[in-house]
PDB file of C-alpha atoms in Angstrom:
ATOM      1  CA  MET T   1      65.341  32.360 -29.994  1.00 50.00           C
ATOM      2  CA  THR T   2      67.547  31.241 -33.068  1.00 55.00           C
ATOM      3  CA  ALA T   3      69.131  27.846 -33.124  1.00 57.00           C
ATOM      4  CA  LEU T   4      72.962  27.686 -33.799  1.00 59.00           C
ATOM      5  CA  LYS T   5      73.874  26.476 -37.374  1.00 59.00           C
ATOM      6  CA  SER T   6      76.635  23.848 -37.122  1.00 59.00           C
ATOM      7  CA  LYS T   7      79.484  24.892 -39.508  1.00 68.00           C
ATOM      8  CA  THR T   8      79.313  22.531 -42.337  1.00 73.00           C
ATOM      9  CA  THR T   9      82.853  21.310 -43.799  1.00 79.00           C
ATOM     10  CA  GLN T  10      83.654  22.590 -47.415  1.00 87.00           C
ATOM     11  CA  THR T  11      84.406  19.398 -49.474  1.00 86.00           C
ATOM     12  CA  MET T  12      85.577  19.166 -53.024  1.00 88.00           C
ATOM     13  CA  LYS T  13      85.717  16.361 -55.797  1.00 91.00           C
ATOM     14  CA  PRO T  14      88.877  14.426 -56.102  1.00 91.00           C
ATOM     15  CA  ALA T  15      89.489  16.308 -59.779  1.00 91.00           C
ATOM     16  CA  THR T  16      89.089  19.500 -58.322  1.00 92.00           C
ATOM     17  CA  ALA T  17      91.695  18.865 -55.459  1.00 90.00           C
ATOM     18  CA  ALA T  18      94.000  17.303 -57.785  1.00 91.00           C
ATOM     19  CA  LYS T  19      93.715  20.467 -60.049  1.00 92.00           C
ATOM     20  CA  LYS T  20      94.505  22.736 -57.071  1.00 91.00           C
ATOM     21  CA  LEU T  21      97.539  20.442 -56.038  1.00 91.00           C
ATOM     22  CA  GLY T  22      98.930  20.554 -59.737  1.00 90.00           C
ATOM     23  CA  VAL T  23      98.860  16.402 -60.033  1.00 92.00           C
ATOM     24  CA  PHE T  24      97.222  14.252 -62.669  1.00 93.00           C
ATOM     25  CA  LEU T  25      94.503  12.550 -61.093  1.00 92.00           C
ATOM     26  CA  PRO T  26      94.780   8.976 -62.697  1.00 92.00           C
ATOM     27  CA  ALA T  27      98.219   8.950 -60.871  1.00 92.00           C
ATOM     28  CA  THR T  28      96.964   9.514 -57.433  1.00 91.00           C
ATOM     29  CA  PRO T  29      96.214   6.745 -55.221  1.00 91.00           C
ATOM     30  CA  ALA T  30      92.980   4.975 -55.214  1.00 90.00           C
ATOM     31  CA  GLU T  31      91.825   6.460 -51.838  1.00 89.00           C
ATOM     32  CA  PHE T  32      92.627   9.967 -53.067  1.00 89.00           C
ATOM     33  CA  GLN T  33      90.523   9.549 -56.283  1.00 89.00           C
ATOM     34  CA  GLU T  34      87.388   7.765 -54.647  1.00 88.00           C
ATOM     35  CA  GLY T  35      86.678   9.902 -51.682  1.00 84.00           C
ATOM     36  CA  VAL T  36      85.973  13.441 -51.263  1.00 88.00           C
ATOM     37  CA  VAL T  37      88.635  15.988 -50.038  1.00 87.00           C
ATOM     38  CA  SER T  38      87.748  18.812 -47.125  1.00 89.00           C
ATOM     39  CA  ARG T  39      89.362  22.180 -47.311  1.00 90.00           C
ATOM     40  CA  GLN T  40      91.474  20.943 -44.277  1.00 90.00           C
ATOM     41  CA  GLU T  41      92.603  18.031 -45.982  1.00 90.00           C
ATOM     42  CA  LEU T  42      93.572  19.976 -48.913  1.00 89.00           C
ATOM     43  CA  ASN T  43      95.552  22.622 -46.755  1.00 90.00           C
ATOM     44  CA  SER T  44      97.227  19.703 -45.007  1.00 90.00           C
ATOM     45  CA  LEU T  45      98.240  18.128 -48.323  1.00 90.00           C
ATOM     46  CA  GLN T  46      99.666  21.247 -49.502  1.00 90.00           C
ATOM     47  CA  THR T  47     101.870  22.298 -46.326  1.00 91.00           C
ATOM     48  CA  GLU T  48     102.809  18.620 -45.368  1.00 92.00           C
ATOM     49  CA  PRO T  49     102.678  16.926 -48.696  1.00 91.00           C
ATOM     50  CA  PRO T  50     102.875  12.920 -48.526  1.00 92.00           C
ATOM     51  CA  THR T  51     105.517  11.075 -50.423  1.00 92.00           C
ATOM     52  CA  TRP T  52     103.305  10.138 -53.156  1.00 92.00           C
ATOM     53  CA  LEU T  53     102.375  13.779 -53.756  1.00 92.00           C
ATOM     54  CA  VAL T  54     106.082  15.019 -53.515  1.00 92.00           C
ATOM     55  CA  GLU T  55     107.060  12.101 -56.128  1.00 92.00           C
ATOM     56  CA  LEU T  56     103.800  12.999 -58.386  1.00 92.00           C
ATOM     57  CA  ARG T  57     105.178  16.675 -58.471  1.00 92.00           C
ATOM     58  CA  ARG T  58     108.765  15.704 -59.297  1.00 92.00           C
ATOM     59  CA  ASN T  59     108.311  12.904 -61.578  1.00 92.00           C
ATOM     60  CA  GLY T  60     104.988  13.161 -63.087  1.00 88.00           C
ATOM     61  CA  PRO T  61     102.736  12.067 -64.918  1.00 94.00           C
ATOM     62  CA  HIS T  62     101.800  15.929 -64.910  1.00 93.00           C
ATOM     63  CA  PRO T  63      98.538  17.235 -66.057  1.00 92.00           C
ATOM     64  CA  ARG T  64      98.497  19.394 -69.318  1.00 91.00           C
ATOM     65  CA  SER T  65      98.449  22.807 -67.502  1.00 90.00           C
ATOM     66  CA  VAL T  66     102.037  21.626 -65.821  1.00 92.00           C
ATOM     67  CA  VAL T  67     103.323  20.364 -68.970  1.00 93.00           C
ATOM     68  CA  ALA T  68     102.646  23.507 -70.905  1.00 93.00           C
ATOM     69  CA  ALA T  69     103.780  25.647 -68.203  1.00 92.00           C
ATOM     70  CA  LYS T  70     107.112  23.499 -68.230  1.00 92.00           C
ATOM     71  CA  LEU T  71     107.613  23.857 -71.746  1.00 93.00           C
ATOM     72  CA  SER T  72     106.507  27.804 -71.480  1.00 91.00           C
ATOM     73  CA  VAL T  73     103.648  27.208 -74.191  1.00 93.00           C
ATOM     74  CA  SER T  74      99.925  27.304 -73.751  1.00 91.00           C
ATOM     75  CA  VAL T  75      97.498  24.408 -73.221  1.00 91.00           C
ATOM     76  CA  SER T  76      96.252  25.192 -76.755  1.00 91.00           C
ATOM     77  CA  GLY T  77      99.496  25.019 -78.103  1.00 91.00           C
ATOM     78  CA  LEU T  78     100.119  21.562 -76.639  1.00 91.00           C
ATOM     79  CA  ALA T  79      96.783  20.465 -78.279  1.00 91.00           C
ATOM     80  CA  ARG T  80      97.827  21.963 -81.685  1.00 91.00           C
ATOM     81  CA  ALA T  81     101.079  19.954 -81.584  1.00 89.00           C
ATOM     82  CA  GLY T  82      99.012  16.630 -80.800  1.00 90.00           C
ATOM     83  CA  VAL T  83     100.237  16.253 -77.289  1.00 89.00           C
ATOM     84  CA  THR T  84      97.148  15.036 -75.357  1.00 88.00           C
ATOM     85  CA  GLU T  85      98.546  12.894 -73.043  1.00 90.00           C
ATOM     86  CA  ALA T  86      99.992  13.464 -69.349  1.00 91.00           C
ATOM     87  CA  LEU T  87     103.918  13.668 -69.641  1.00 93.00           C
ATOM     88  CA  THR T  88     106.486  12.603 -67.027  1.00 94.00           C
ATOM     89  CA  THR T  89     109.091  14.864 -66.149  1.00 94.00           C
ATOM     90  CA  ALA T  90     111.822  12.772 -68.113  1.00 95.00           C
ATOM     91  CA  GLU T  91     109.417  13.072 -71.069  1.00 94.00           C
ATOM     92  CA  ILE T  92     109.129  16.941 -70.837  1.00 95.00           C
ATOM     93  CA  GLU T  93     113.065  17.155 -70.536  1.00 95.00           C
ATOM     94  CA  ALA T  94     113.683  15.051 -73.715  1.00 94.00           C
ATOM     95  CA  LEU T  95     111.235  17.285 -75.747  1.00 93.00           C
ATOM     96  CA  LYS T  96     113.098  20.349 -74.222  1.00 93.00           C
ATOM     97  CA  SER T  97     116.415  18.843 -75.435  1.00 94.00           C
ATOM     98  CA  ALA T  98     115.030  17.744 -79.009  1.00 94.00           C
ATOM     99  CA  ASN T  99     113.420  21.317 -79.270  1.00 91.00           C
ATOM    100  CA  PRO T 100     111.246  20.041 -82.270  1.00 93.00           C
ATOM    101  CA  ASP T 101     109.734  22.932 -84.672  1.00 93.00           C
ATOM    102  CA  TRP T 102     106.380  22.934 -83.095  1.00 93.00           C
ATOM    103  CA  LEU T 103     107.875  23.656 -79.436  1.00 92.00           C
ATOM    104  CA  GLN T 104     109.716  26.623 -80.990  1.00 92.00           C
ATOM    105  CA  ARG T 105     106.563  27.998 -82.825  1.00 92.00           C
ATOM    106  CA  GLU T 106     104.308  27.614 -79.638  1.00 92.00           C
ATOM    107  CA  ARG T 107     106.972  29.248 -77.518  1.00 92.00           C
ATOM    108  CA  ALA T 108     107.207  32.275 -79.975  1.00 93.00           C
ATOM    109  CA  THR T 109     103.279  32.181 -80.299  1.00 92.00           C
ATOM    110  CA  GLN T 110     103.409  32.537 -76.381  1.00 91.00           C
ATOM    111  CA  ALA T 111     106.014  34.912 -75.855  1.00 91.00           C
ATOM    112  CA  GLU T 112     104.096  37.016 -78.381  1.00 92.00           C
ATOM    113  CA  ALA T 113     100.677  36.673 -76.337  1.00 91.00           C
ATOM    114  CA  ARG T 114     102.349  37.565 -73.267  1.00 90.00           C
ATOM    115  CA  LYS T 115     103.937  40.976 -75.035  1.00 93.00           C
ATOM    116  CA  GLU T 116     100.540  41.605 -76.170  1.00 93.00           C
ATOM    117  CA  ALA T 117      98.928  41.191 -72.593  1.00 92.00           C
ATOM    118  CA  VAL T 118     101.560  43.459 -71.213  1.00 93.00           C
ATOM    119  CA  ARG T 119     100.652  46.086 -73.981  1.00 94.00           C
ATOM    120  CA  ILE T 120      97.149  45.844 -73.468  1.00 94.00           C
ATOM    121  CA  LYS T 121      97.549  46.237 -69.610  1.00 93.00           C
ATOM    122  CA  GLU T 122      99.868  49.313 -70.102  1.00 93.00           C
ATOM    123  CA  LYS T 123      97.384  50.915 -72.459  1.00 92.00           C
ATOM    124  CA  GLN T 124      94.320  50.391 -70.253  1.00 93.00           C
ATOM    125  CA  SER T 125      96.424  51.665 -67.406  1.00 91.00           C
ATOM    126  CA  GLU T 126      97.216  54.816 -69.369  1.00 91.00           C
ATOM    127  CA  GLN T 127      93.774  55.282 -70.021  1.00 90.00           C
ATOM    128  CA  GLU T 128      92.688  55.149 -66.471  1.00 88.00           C
ATOM    129  CA  LYS T 129      95.160  57.678 -65.522  1.00 87.00           C
ATOM    130  CA  ARG T 130      93.862  60.012 -68.057  1.00 87.00           C
ATOM    131  CA  GLN T 131      90.403  59.475 -67.106  1.00 88.00           C
ATOM    132  CA  SER T 132      91.469  59.999 -63.380  1.00 85.00           C
ATOM    133  CA  THR T 133      92.974  63.368 -64.571  1.00 86.00           C
ATOM    134  CA  ARG T 134      89.978  64.539 -66.366  1.00 81.00           C
ATOM    135  CA  ASP T 135      87.665  63.583 -63.484  1.00 79.00           C
ATOM    136  CA  ALA T 136      89.903  65.654 -60.948  1.00 79.00           C
ATOM    137  CA  ALA T 137      90.021  68.666 -63.256  1.00 77.00           C
ATOM    138  CA  ALA T 138      86.143  68.230 -63.705  1.00 77.00           C
ATOM    139  CA  LEU T 139      85.681  68.326 -59.714  1.00 76.00           C
ATOM    140  CA  ARG T 140      88.044  71.349 -59.540  1.00 76.00           C
ATOM    141  CA  GLY T 141      85.883  73.015 -62.258  1.00 71.00           C
ATOM    142  CA  ARG T 142      82.765  72.479 -60.256  1.00 68.00           C
ATOM    143  CA  ARG T 143      83.922  74.373 -57.172  1.00 62.00           C
TER     144      ARG T 143
END
């Protein structure tokens, strides 16, 4: 006879949960930072966010990945500009309004990187189509 295994609850560290929620871990409540978060708890936080989570997402401070996305630059671009700290929504908006030279440069760099990614994807797609056509022709030739 085989014994039934009880299903273990999948848990994650608070840092992982904060990353999945898109919030800056040090700004979360102490009970969130000190415990572990189950998959069920994470799903609950995503579907029915408590007030602290709604406020953090709205006003920050935001983690670098969120700051970069809101500024339309890369995380590396933030580092090149010396922006290493979490920023609030108000600070992000102030940066957007001031539109410093570094922000303009990094946005242009990010736009070029996106264009290049699209170009490479289209090229790969075209190569795959040609290969598929050759493969189909080779199969027809074998018959």
